[in-house]
Coordinates of N, CA and C in Angstrom, one line a residue:
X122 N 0.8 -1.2 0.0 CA 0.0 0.0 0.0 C 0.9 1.2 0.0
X123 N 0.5 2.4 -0.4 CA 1.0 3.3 -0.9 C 0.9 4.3 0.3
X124 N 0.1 4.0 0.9 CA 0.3 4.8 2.4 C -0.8 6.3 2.0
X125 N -1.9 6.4 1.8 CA -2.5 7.7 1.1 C -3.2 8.5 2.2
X126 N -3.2 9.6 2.0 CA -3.8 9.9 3.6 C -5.8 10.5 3.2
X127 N -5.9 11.1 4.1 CA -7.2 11.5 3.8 C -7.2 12.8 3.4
X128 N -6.0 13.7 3.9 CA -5.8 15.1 3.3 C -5.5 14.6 1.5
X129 N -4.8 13.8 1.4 CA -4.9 13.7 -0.2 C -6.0 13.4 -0.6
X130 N -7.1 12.7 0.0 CA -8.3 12.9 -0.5 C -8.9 13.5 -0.8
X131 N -8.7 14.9 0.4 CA -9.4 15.9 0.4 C -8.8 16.9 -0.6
X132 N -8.0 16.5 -0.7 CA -7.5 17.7 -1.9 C -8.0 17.5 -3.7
X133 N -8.2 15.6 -3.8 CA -8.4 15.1 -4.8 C -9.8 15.7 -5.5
X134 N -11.0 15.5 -4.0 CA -12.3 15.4 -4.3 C -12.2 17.6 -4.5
X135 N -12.0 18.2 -3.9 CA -11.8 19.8 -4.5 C -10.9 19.7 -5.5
X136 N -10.6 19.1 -6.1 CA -9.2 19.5 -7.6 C -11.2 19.0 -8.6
X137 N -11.8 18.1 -8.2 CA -12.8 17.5 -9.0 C -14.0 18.3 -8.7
X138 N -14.4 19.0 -7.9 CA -15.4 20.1 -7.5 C -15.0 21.3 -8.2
X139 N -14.0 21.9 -8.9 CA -13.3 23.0 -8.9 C -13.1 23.0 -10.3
X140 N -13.5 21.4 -10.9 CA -13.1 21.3 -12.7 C -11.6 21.5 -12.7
X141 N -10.5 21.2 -11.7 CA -9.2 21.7 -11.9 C -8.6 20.1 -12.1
X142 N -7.7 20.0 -13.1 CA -6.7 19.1 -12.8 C -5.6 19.1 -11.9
X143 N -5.4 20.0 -11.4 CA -4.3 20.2 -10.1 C -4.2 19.9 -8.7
X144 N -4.2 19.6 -8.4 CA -3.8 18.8 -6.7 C -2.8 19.5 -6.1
X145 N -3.4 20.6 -5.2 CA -2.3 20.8 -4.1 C -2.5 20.0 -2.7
X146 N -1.4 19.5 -2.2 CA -1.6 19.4 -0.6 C -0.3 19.3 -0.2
X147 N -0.1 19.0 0.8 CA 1.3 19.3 2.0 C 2.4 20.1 0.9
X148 N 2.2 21.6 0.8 CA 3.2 21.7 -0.1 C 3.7 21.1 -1.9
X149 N 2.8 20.1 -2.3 CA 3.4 19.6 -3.3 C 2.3 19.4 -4.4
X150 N 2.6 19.8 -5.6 CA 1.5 19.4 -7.0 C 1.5 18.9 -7.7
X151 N 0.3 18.1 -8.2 CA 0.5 17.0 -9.0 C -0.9 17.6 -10.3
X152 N -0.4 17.7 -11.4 CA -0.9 17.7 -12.6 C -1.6 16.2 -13.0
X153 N -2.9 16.1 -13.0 CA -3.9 15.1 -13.9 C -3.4 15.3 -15.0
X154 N -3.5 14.4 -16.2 CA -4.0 14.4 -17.5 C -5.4 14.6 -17.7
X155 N -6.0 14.2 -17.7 CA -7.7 14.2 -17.7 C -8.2 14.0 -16.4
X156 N -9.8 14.3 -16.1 CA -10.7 14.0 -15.3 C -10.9 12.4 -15.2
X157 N -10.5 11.6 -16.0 CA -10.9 9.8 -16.1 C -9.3 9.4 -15.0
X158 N -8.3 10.5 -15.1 CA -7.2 10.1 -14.1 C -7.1 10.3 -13.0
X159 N -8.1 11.9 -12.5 CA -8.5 12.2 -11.4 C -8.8 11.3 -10.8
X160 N -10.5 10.9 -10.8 CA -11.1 10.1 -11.0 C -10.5 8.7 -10.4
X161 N -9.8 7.9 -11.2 CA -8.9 7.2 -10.7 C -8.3 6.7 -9.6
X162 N -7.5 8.0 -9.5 CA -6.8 8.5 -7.9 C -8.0 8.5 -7.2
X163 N -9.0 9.4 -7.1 CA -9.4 9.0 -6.3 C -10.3 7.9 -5.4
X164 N -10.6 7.1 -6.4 CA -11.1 5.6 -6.1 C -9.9 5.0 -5.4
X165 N -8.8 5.2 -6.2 CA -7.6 4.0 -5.7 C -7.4 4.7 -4.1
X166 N -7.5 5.9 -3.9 CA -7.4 6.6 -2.7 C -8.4 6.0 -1.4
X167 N -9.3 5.9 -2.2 CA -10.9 6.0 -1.4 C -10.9 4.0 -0.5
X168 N -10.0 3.4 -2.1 CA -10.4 2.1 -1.5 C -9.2 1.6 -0.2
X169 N -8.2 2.0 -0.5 CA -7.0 2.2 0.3 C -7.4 2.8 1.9
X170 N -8.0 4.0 2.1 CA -8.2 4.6 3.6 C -9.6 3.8 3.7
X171 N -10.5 3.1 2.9 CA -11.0 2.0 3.5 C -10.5 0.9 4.1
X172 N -9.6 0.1 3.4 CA -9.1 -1.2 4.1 C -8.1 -1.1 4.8
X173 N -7.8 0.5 5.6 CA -6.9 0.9 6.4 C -8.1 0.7 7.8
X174 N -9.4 1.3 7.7 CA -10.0 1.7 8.4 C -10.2 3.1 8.8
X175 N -9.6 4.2 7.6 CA -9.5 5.7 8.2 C -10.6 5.9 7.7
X176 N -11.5 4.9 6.9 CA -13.2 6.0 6.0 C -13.9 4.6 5.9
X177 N -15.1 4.9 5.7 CA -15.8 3.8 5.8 C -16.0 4.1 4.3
X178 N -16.9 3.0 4.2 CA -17.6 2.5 2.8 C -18.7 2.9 2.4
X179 N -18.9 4.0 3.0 CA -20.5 3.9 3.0 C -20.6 5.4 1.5
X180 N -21.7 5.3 1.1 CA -21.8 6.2 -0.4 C -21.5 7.0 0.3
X181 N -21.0 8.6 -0.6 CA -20.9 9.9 -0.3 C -21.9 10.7 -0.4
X182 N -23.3 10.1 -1.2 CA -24.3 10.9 -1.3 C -25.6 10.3 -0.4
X183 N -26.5 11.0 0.1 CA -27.9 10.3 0.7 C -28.6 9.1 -0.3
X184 N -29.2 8.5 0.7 CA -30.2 7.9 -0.2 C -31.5 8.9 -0.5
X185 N -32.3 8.0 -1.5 CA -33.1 8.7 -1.7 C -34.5 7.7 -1.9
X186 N -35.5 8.3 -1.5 CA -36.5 7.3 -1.4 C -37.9 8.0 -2.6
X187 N -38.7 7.4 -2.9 CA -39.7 8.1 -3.2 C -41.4 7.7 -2.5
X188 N -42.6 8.5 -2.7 CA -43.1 8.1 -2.5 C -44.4 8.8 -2.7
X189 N -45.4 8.0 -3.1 CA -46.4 8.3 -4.0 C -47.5 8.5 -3.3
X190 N -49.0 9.3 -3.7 CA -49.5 9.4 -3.1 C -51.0 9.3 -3.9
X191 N -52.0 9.2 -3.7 CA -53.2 9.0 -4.4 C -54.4 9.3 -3.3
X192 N -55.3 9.5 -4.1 CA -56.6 10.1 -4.0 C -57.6 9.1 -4.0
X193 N -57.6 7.7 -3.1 CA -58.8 7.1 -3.7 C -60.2 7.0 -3.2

């Protein structure tokens, strides 16, 4: 393992909010090629501080439910 922290996460997921290919953290920058490499990193990132135990598994977004209603 590559040893990735969560600040590189956090820098990953704002380089992807920001539409930026650039990554700053601790002092040092890393240039993407495209968004499909971002992307990437940050999966390989995400699954890594999982099987460390620093982040869980769980989605980044809510669920969502629906629910209908009628008149009968």
């Amino acid at each position: 393992m590559a040893g990735f922290t969560v600040v590189q996460l956090e820098a990953i997921e704002k380089a992807i909010a920001s539409g930026t290919l650039k990554v700053r953290y601790d002092g040092k920058e890393i240039q993407y090629q495209d968004l499909s490499s971002l992307m990437n990193a940050r999966r390989a990132i995400r699954e890594e501080l999982v099987a460390m135990g620093l982040l869980t598994d769980a989605p980044t977004r809510g669920m969502s439910t629906v629910t209908e209603f009628s008149r009968d």
